[in-house]
XYZ file of C-alpha atoms in Angstrom:
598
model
C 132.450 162.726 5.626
C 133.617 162.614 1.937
C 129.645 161.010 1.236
C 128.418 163.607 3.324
C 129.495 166.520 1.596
C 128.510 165.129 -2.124
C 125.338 164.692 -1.088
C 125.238 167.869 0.213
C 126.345 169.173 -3.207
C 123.972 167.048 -5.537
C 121.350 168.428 -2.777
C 122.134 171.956 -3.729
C 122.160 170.821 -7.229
C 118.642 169.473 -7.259
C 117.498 173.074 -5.931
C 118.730 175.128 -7.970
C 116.283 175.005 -11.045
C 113.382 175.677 -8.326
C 115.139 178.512 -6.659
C 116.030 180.259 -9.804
C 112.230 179.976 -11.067
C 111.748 181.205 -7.882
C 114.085 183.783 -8.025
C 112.825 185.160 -11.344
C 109.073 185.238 -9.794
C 110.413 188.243 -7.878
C 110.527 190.182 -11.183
C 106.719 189.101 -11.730
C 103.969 192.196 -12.117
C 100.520 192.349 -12.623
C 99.729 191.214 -15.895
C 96.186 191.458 -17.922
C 93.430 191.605 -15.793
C 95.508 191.384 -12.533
C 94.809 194.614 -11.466
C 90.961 194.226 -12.031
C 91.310 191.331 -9.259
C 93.529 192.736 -7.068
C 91.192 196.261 -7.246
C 88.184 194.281 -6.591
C 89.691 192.191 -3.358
C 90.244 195.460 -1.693
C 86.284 197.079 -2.434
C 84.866 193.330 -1.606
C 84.280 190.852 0.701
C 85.223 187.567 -0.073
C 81.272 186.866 -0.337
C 80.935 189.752 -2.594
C 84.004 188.623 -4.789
C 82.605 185.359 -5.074
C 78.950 186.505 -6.153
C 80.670 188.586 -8.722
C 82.662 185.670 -10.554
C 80.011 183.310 -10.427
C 77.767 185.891 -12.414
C 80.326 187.088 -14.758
C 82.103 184.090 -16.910
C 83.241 181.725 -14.440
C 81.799 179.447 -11.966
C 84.834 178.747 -9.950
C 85.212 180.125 -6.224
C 87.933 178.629 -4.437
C 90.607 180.996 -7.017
C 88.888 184.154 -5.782
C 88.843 182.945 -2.373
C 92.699 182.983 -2.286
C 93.187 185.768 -3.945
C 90.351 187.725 -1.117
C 92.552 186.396 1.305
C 95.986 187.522 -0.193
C 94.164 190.989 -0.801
C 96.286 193.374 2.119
C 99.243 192.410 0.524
C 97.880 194.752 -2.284
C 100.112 195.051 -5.654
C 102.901 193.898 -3.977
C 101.342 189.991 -4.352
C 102.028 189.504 -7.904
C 105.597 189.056 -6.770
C 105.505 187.395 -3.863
C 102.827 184.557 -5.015
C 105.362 182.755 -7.417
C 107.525 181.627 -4.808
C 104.440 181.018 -2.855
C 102.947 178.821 -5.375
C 106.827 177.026 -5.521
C 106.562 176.376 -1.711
C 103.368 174.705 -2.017
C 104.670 172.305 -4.545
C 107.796 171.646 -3.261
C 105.950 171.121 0.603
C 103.575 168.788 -0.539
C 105.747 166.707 -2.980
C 108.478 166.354 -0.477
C 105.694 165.074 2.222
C 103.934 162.625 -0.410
C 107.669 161.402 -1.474
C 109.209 161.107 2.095
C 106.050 158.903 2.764
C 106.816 156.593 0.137
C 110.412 156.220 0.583
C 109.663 155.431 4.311
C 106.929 152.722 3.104
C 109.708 151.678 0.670
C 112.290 150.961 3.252
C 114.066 153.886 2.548
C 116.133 154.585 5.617
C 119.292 156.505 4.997
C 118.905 159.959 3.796
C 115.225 159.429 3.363
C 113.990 163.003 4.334
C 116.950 165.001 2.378
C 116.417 162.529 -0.505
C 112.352 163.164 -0.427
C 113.698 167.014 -0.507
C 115.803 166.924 -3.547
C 113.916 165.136 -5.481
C 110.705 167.370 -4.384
C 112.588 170.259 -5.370
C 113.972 168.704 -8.850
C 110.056 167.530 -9.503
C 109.607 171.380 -9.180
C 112.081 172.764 -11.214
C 111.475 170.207 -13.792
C 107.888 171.059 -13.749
C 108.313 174.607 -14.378
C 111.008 174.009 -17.332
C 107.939 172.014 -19.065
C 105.186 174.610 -18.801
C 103.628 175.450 -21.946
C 103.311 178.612 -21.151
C 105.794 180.308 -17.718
C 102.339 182.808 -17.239
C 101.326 179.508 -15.555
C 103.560 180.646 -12.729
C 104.253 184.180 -13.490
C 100.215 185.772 -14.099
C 98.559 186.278 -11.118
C 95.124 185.317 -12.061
C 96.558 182.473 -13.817
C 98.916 180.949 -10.938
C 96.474 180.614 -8.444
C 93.362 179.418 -11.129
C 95.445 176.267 -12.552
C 98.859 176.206 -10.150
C 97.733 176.463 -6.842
C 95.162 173.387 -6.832
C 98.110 171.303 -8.271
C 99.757 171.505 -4.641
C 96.262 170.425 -2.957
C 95.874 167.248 -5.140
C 99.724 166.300 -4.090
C 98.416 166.402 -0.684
C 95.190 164.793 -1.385
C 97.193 161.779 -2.525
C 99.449 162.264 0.664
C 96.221 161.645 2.496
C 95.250 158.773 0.086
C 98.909 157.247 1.239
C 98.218 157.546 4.460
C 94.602 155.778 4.563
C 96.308 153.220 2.269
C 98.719 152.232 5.047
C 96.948 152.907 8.332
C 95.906 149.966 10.744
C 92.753 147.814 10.087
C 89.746 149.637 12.450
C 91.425 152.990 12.892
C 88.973 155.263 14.829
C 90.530 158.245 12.716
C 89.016 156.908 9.509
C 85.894 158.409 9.234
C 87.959 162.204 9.815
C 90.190 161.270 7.164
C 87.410 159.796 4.966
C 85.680 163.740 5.531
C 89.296 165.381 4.933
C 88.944 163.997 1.476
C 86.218 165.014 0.528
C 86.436 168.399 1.669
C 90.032 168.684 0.119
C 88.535 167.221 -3.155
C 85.392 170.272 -2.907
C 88.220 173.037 -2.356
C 90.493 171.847 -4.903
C 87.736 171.032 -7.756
C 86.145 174.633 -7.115
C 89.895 176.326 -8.624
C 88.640 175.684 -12.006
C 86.424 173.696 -14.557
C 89.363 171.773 -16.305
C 90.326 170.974 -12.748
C 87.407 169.477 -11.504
C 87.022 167.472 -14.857
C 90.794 165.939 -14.212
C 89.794 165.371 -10.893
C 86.648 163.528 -12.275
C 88.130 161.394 -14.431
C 90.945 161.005 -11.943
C 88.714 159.340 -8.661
C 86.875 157.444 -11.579
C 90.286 155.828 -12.404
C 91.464 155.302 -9.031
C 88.369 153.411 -7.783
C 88.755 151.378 -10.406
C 92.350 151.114 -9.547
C 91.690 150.091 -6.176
C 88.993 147.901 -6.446
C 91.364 145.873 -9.487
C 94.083 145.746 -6.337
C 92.002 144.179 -3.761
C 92.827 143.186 -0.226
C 93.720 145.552 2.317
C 94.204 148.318 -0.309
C 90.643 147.964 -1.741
C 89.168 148.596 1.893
C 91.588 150.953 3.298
C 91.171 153.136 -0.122
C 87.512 152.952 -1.639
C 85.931 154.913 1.056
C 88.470 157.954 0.739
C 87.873 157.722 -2.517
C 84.469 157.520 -2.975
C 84.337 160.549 -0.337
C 86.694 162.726 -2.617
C 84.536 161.691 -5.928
C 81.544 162.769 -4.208
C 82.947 166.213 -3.141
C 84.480 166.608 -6.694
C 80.986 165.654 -8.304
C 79.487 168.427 -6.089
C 81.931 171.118 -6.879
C 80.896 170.613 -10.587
C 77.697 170.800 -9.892
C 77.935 173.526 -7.854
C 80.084 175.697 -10.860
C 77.658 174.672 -13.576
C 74.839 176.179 -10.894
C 76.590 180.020 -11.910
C 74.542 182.092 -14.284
C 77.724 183.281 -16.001
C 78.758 179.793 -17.167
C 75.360 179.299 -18.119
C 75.250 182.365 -20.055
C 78.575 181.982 -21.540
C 77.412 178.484 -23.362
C 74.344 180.021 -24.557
C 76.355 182.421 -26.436
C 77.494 179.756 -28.511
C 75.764 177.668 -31.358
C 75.652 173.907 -30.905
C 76.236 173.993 -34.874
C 79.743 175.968 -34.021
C 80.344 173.841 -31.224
C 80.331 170.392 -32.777
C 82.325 172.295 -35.503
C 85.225 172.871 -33.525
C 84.888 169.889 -31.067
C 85.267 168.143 -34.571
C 88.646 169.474 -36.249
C 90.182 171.757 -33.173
C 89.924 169.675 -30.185
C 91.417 166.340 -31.067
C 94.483 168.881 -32.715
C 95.078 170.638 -29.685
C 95.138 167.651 -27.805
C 97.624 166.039 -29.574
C 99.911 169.153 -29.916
C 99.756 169.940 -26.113
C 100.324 165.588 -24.886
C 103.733 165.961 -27.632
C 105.035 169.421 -27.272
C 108.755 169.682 -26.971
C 108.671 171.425 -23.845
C 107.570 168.555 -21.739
C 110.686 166.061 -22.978
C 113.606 167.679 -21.050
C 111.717 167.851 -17.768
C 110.594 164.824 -18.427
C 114.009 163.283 -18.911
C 115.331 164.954 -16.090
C 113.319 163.446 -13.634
C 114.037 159.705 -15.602
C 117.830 160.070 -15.001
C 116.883 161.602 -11.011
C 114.929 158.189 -10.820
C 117.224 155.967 -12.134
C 120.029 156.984 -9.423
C 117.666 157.081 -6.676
C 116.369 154.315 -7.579
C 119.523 152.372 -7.824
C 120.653 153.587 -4.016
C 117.274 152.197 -2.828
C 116.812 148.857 -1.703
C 113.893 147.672 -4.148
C 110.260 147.303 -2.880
C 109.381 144.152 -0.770
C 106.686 141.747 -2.056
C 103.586 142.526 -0.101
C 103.978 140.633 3.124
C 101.200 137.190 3.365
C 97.815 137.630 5.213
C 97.634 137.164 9.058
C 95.922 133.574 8.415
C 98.543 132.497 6.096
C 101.742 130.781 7.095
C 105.088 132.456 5.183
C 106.085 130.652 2.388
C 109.403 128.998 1.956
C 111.741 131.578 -0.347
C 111.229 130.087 -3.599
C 114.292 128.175 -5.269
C 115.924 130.649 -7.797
C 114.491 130.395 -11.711
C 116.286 128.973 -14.146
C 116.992 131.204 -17.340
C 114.008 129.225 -19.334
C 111.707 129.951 -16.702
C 112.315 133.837 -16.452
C 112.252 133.919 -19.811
C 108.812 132.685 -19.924
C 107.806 135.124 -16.815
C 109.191 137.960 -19.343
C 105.388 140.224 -19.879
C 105.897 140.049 -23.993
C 102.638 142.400 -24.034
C 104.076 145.547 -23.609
C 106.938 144.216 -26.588
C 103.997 143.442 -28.802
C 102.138 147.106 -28.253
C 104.923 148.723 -28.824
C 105.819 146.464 -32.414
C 102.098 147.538 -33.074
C 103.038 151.452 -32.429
C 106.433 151.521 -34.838
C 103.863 149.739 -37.593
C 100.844 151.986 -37.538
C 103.793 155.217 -37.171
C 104.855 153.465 -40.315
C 102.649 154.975 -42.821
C 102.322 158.454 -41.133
C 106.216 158.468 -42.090
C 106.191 157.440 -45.541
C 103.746 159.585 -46.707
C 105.494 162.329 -45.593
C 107.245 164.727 -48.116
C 110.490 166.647 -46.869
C 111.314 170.085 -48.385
C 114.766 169.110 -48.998
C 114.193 165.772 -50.796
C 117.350 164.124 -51.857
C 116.413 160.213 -51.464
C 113.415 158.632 -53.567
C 112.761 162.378 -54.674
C 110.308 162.561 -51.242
C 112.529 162.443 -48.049
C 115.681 164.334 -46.674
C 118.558 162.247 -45.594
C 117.526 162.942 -41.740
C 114.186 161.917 -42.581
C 115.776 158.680 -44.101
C 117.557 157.817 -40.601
C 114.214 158.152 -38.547
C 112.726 156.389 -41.140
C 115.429 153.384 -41.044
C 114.949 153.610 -37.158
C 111.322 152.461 -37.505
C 112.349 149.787 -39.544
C 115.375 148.690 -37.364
C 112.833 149.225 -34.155
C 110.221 147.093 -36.154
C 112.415 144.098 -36.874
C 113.817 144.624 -32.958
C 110.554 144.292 -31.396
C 109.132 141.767 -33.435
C 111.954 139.833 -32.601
C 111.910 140.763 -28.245
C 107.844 140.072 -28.728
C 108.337 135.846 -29.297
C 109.393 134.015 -26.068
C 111.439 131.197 -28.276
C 113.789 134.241 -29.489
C 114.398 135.563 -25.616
C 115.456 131.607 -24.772
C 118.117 132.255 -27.418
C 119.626 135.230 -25.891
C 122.505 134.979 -23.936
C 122.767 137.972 -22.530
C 119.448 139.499 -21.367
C 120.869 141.755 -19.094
C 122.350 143.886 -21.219
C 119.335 144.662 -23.300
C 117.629 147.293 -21.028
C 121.117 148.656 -20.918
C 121.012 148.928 -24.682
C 117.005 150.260 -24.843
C 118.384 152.873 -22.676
C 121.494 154.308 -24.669
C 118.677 154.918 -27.253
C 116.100 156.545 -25.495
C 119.138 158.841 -24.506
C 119.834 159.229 -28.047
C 115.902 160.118 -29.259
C 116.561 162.752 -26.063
C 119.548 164.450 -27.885
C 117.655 163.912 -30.603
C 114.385 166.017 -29.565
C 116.243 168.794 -27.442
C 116.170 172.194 -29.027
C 115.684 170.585 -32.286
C 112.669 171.933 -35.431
C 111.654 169.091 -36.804
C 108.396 168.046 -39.104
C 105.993 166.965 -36.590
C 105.799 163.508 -38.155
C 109.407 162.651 -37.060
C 108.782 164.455 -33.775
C 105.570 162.221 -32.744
C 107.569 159.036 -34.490
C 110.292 159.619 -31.790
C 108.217 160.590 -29.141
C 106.282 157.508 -28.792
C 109.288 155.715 -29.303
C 110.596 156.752 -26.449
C 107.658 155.494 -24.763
C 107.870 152.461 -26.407
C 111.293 151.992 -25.431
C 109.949 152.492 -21.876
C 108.044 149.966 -22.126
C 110.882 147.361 -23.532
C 113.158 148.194 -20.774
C 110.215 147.639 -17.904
C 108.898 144.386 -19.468
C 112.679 143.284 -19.130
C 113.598 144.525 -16.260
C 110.591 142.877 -14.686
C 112.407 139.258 -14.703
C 113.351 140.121 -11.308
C 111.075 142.098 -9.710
C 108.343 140.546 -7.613
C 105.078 139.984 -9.292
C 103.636 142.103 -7.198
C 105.484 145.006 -7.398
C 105.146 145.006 -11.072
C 101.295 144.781 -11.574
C 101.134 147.888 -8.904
C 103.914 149.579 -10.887
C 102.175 148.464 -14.187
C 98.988 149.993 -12.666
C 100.049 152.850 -10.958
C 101.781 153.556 -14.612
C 98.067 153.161 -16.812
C 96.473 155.226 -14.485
C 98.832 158.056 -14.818
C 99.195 158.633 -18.349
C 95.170 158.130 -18.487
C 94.779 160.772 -16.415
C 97.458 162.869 -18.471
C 96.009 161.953 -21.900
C 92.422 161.067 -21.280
C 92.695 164.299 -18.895
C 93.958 166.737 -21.735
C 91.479 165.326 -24.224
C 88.843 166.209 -22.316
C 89.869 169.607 -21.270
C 90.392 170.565 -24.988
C 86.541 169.144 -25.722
C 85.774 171.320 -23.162
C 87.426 174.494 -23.760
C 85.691 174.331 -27.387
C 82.898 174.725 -25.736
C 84.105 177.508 -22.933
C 86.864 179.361 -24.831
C 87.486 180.980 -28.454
C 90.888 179.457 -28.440
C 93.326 176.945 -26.307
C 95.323 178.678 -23.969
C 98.202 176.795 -22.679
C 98.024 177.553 -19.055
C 94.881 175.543 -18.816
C 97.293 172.943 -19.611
C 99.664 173.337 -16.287
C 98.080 169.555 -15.002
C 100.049 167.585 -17.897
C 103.860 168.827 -17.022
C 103.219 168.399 -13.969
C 101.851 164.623 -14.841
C 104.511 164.364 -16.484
C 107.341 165.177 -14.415
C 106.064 162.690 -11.689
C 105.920 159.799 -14.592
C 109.192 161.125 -15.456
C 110.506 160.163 -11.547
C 108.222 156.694 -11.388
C 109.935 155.407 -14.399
C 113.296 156.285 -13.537
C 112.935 154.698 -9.597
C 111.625 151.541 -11.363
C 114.364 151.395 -13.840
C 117.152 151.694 -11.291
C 115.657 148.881 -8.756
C 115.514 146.555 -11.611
C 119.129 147.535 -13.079
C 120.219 146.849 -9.737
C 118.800 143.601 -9.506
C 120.220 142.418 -12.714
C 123.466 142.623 -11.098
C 126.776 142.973 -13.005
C 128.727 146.363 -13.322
C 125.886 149.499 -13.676
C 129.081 151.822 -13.503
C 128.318 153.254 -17.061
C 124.312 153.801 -15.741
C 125.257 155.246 -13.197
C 127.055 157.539 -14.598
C 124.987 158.206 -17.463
C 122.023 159.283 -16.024
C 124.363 161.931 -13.632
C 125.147 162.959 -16.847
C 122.111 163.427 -18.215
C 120.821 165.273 -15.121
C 123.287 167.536 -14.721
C 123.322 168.719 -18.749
C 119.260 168.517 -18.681
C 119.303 170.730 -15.363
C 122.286 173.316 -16.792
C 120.613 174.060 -19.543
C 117.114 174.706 -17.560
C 118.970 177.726 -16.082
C 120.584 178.780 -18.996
C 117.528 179.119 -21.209
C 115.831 180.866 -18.519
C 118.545 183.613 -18.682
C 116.517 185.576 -21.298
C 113.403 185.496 -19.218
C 114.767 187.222 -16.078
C 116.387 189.776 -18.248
C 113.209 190.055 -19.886
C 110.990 190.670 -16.739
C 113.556 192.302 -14.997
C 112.893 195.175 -17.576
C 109.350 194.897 -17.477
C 109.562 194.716 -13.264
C 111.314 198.532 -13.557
C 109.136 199.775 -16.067
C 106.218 198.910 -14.431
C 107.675 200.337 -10.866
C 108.384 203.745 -12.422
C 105.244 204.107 -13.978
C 103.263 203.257 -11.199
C 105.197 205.325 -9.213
C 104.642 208.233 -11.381
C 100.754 207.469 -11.473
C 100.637 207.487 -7.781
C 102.395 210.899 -7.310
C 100.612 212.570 -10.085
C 97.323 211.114 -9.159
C 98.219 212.639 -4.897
C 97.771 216.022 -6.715
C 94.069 214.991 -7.612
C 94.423 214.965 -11.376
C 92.460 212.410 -13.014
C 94.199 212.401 -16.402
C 97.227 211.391 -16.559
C 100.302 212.229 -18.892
C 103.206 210.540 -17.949
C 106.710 209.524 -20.434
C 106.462 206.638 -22.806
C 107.977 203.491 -20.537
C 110.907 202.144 -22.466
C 109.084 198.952 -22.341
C 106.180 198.050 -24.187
C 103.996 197.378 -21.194
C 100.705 196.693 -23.395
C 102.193 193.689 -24.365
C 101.140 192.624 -20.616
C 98.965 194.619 -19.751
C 95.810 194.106 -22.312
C 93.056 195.487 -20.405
C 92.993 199.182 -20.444
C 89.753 199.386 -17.965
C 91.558 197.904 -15.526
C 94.407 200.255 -15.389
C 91.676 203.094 -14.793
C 89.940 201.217 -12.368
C 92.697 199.989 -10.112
C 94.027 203.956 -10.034
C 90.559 205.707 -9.843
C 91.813 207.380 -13.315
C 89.688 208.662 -16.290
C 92.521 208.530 -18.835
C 96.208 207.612 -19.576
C 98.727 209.505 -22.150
C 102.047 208.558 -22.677
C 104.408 211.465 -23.990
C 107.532 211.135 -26.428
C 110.258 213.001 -25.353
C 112.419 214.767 -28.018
């Protein structure tokens, strides 16, 4: 019963970021040009609606689609769809994760667990959004948040196929589903369909690299959802607004900014300072999960194969030489090329060698101490020397904690911020390559895998979104950045479930991880809701400006006046509301005056 009821309370625990996002949605009103779509879906069929976008500037569909279909709910949407577009996350990350856990072995607590951590993933997600118009703009929500939930259930599906038995008759549906999933999906947006692109592409080479049962249970599903992806594209390059919005732009000005801008906004969006605490959060979720899971089975030995005897256990040389020294050696090869982008740098408050600050000094001894550290972890004759392996992925992780306390709600030079950024990814890295010792082969070239293809789709992803939106957009807005949080919360979660099964399989007393990383949840997911404080104050004032003035509108527009003259809002509701023609059009008004009172 005790058990029963702290479960119950971390449960509660893990919801609470989502709810209060959700929560604050509530406050949400039409912002920009949210009123020109939600006028339009009530004058339009959803034909009509569609024709319209695809000759204006866009070539998407499925976005206006949605919104046609949420058009009786009228003004009132804008704060409704937030917790909409919540659900639909939550939903399909709670199905995709109580799938896993059940292919895992998960037994005890495996729906509830899939839940919390669904909700957390969430939460988390939302705390590392460049931008919260991402979940609070209309428009913007369902363009680049809603297709986020599909592709969660797309790879639910791809689970699914992955597992099914050999010569189900349902394949050839499921194969279809896919496809069709992948054409609705791809159709939100154009950075969507290129992720999605670039995505498949990875994954069929993913699953062809596997082999076996997963090559031919995956490939066609696959293939299928590549296929409807490639035709989405091609069917959004087919609009004449797209078309005509290229044209407008020189391929002199083009290569220009593809040139200097892109590769910068790339590399700003992949290290901004919003993504760490989510992404830490969802590490330190893993990590205990992880830890209460039994770990992953070794794939079980072909039908023609008799089962091997268990293997006699390795002697201390021998997993020594089984210890993946790659990873080591990349990440000795990232602290020395960071090397030079640090000394060069020159601090404003230079006390040491008339150049650096004495902070800079310590992040500069750090990639000298991290240097010497990895050289030393990257030569198999130095590991036979250590007596006490196990304690070293202890250690890597009491410092990725401290580059964490380090990078929270910290201004720093970007040179130190990207030096301890891919640290912590190198770090990462240590701690898997030792915590593999144990692990079954297997398990780690899938995890290894799984891991390449999802920060390729998160970096590779991003890089060619900013290309593209050189070429689509004057500047880089950050909503058309919601994919790489969202990446980056689920890495988050992968690395932290791998970490705990392999501190669990070292053995010896993981009190002090355990306890850690509850730690580092719990301050990580406190102050999530306290720095979202001033946002629901913030909208909350905009919420009942907006409501009085559109109340005001309505009443004096009854009386058939056309221009109206209404009190100055005490809230500066241009600051969301940029497009003036859309106000006019939404009300059937020819002009609007606010008065100063005395």
């Amino acid at each position: 019963m005790r058990q029963e009821k702290s479960y119950t309370l971390i449960l509660l625990l893990c919801f609470a970021p989502m709810l209060m996002y959700a929560w604050i949605g509530t406050y949400a009103r039409p912002a920009s040009d949210d009123l020109c779509h939600i006028g339009d879906t009530a004058k339009q069929t959803t034909w009509e609606a569609v024709q319209t976008q695809r000759s204006g500037i866009n070539g998407s569909s499925a976005n206006i689609v949605v919104m046609n279909l949420l058009g009786p709910l009228d003004i009132q949407v804008t704060a409704l769809f937030p917790a909409m577009l919540i659900a639909g996350w939550f939903l399909s990350a709670a199905a995709l994760l109580s799938k896993a856990f059940s292919l895992l072995g998960l037994t005890t607590y495996r729906r509830t667990t899939a839940m919390g951590l669904a909700a957390l993933l969430v939460g988390a997600t939302c705390a590392g959004l460049y931008t919260l118009r991402s979940v609070y703009w209309y428009t913007a929500s369902v363009k680049y948040g809603l297709p986020l939930a599909l592709a969660t259930s797309y790879f639910l599906l791809l689970l699914h196929v992955a597992v099914r038995p050999h010569g189900n008759g349902n394949a050839w549906r499921q194969t279809a589903l896919g496809a069709a999933l992948c054409f609705a999906t791809a159709n939100f947006a154009e950075n969507i369909s290129l992720l999605m692109l670039l995505g498949l592409t990875l994954l069929l080479g993913a699953a062809w690299l596997a082999g076996g049962k997963l090559r031919r249970s995956c490939l066609p599903a696959l293939a299928a959802g590549w296929v409807g992806t490639a035709a989405a594209i091609l069917t959004m390059l087919s609009a004449l607004g797209l078309i005509d919005r290229v044209a407008r732009r020189t391929a002199v000005d083009n290569l220009a900014e593809l040139l200097s801008s892109a590769p910068t906004a790339w590399l700003e969006r992949i290290s901004d300072s919003s993504l760490l605490p989510s992404f830490a959060l969802m590490v330190a979720a893993g990590i205990l999960v992880g830890m209460a899971s039994p770990p992953p089975p070794p794939p079980p030995p072909h039908a023609h194969q008799p089962t091997p005897p268990p293997p006699p256990p390795p002697s201390p040389r021998a997993q020594t030489r089984r210890t993946p020294v790659i990873p080591l050696r990349i990440a000795l090869l990232i602290q020395l090329l960071l090397l030079p982008l640090l000394l060069n740098h020159q601090s404003f408050d230079s006390q040491i060698l008339g150049q650096y600050s004495v902070e800079y000094t310590v992040i500069i001894a750090l990639n000298i101490a991290l240097i010497g550290a990895f050289a030393l972890l990257s030569r198999r004759p130095s590991l036979e020397r250590l007596q006490h392996l196990h304690y070293l992925p202890q250690a890597g992780l009491a410092f990725a904690l401290l580059i964490v306390i380090l990078l929270t709600n910290r201004d720093m030079q970007w040179q130190a911020y990207i030096f301890l950024w891919l640290t912590l990814h190198s770090l990462f890295a240590m701690i898997a390559s030792l915590l593999s010792l144990r692990m079954p082969k297997a398990v780690v070239r899938r995890f290894a895998l799984g891991m390449v293809v999802l920060y390729a789709m998160m970096w590779l992803g991003a890089l060619a979104v900013s290309f593209a939106a050189s070429l689509f957009l004057s500047n880089y807005h950050g909503r058309i950045y919601t994919f790489v949080p969202f990446f980056m919360a689920w890495g988050g979660l992968a690395w932290g479930i791998y970490f705990g099964w392999g501190f669990k399989s070292l053995g010896g007393s993981l009190r002090l991880v355990r306890i850690g990383s509850l730690l580092v949840a719990l301050w990580l997911g406190g102050s999530i809701l306290a720095n979202n404080i001033p946002v629901a104050e913030s909208l909350s004032l905009f919420a009942d400006a907006f409501d009085d003035r559109h109340e005001q509108i309505l009443a004096i527009r009854a009386t058939g006046q056309r221009d109206i003259r209404i009190p100055q809002p005490p809230v500066d509701l241009k600051a969301y509301q940029r497009d003036v023609p859309c106000i006019y059009t939404y009300y059937d008004i020819d002009s609007l005056t606010y008065t100063i009172s005395d």
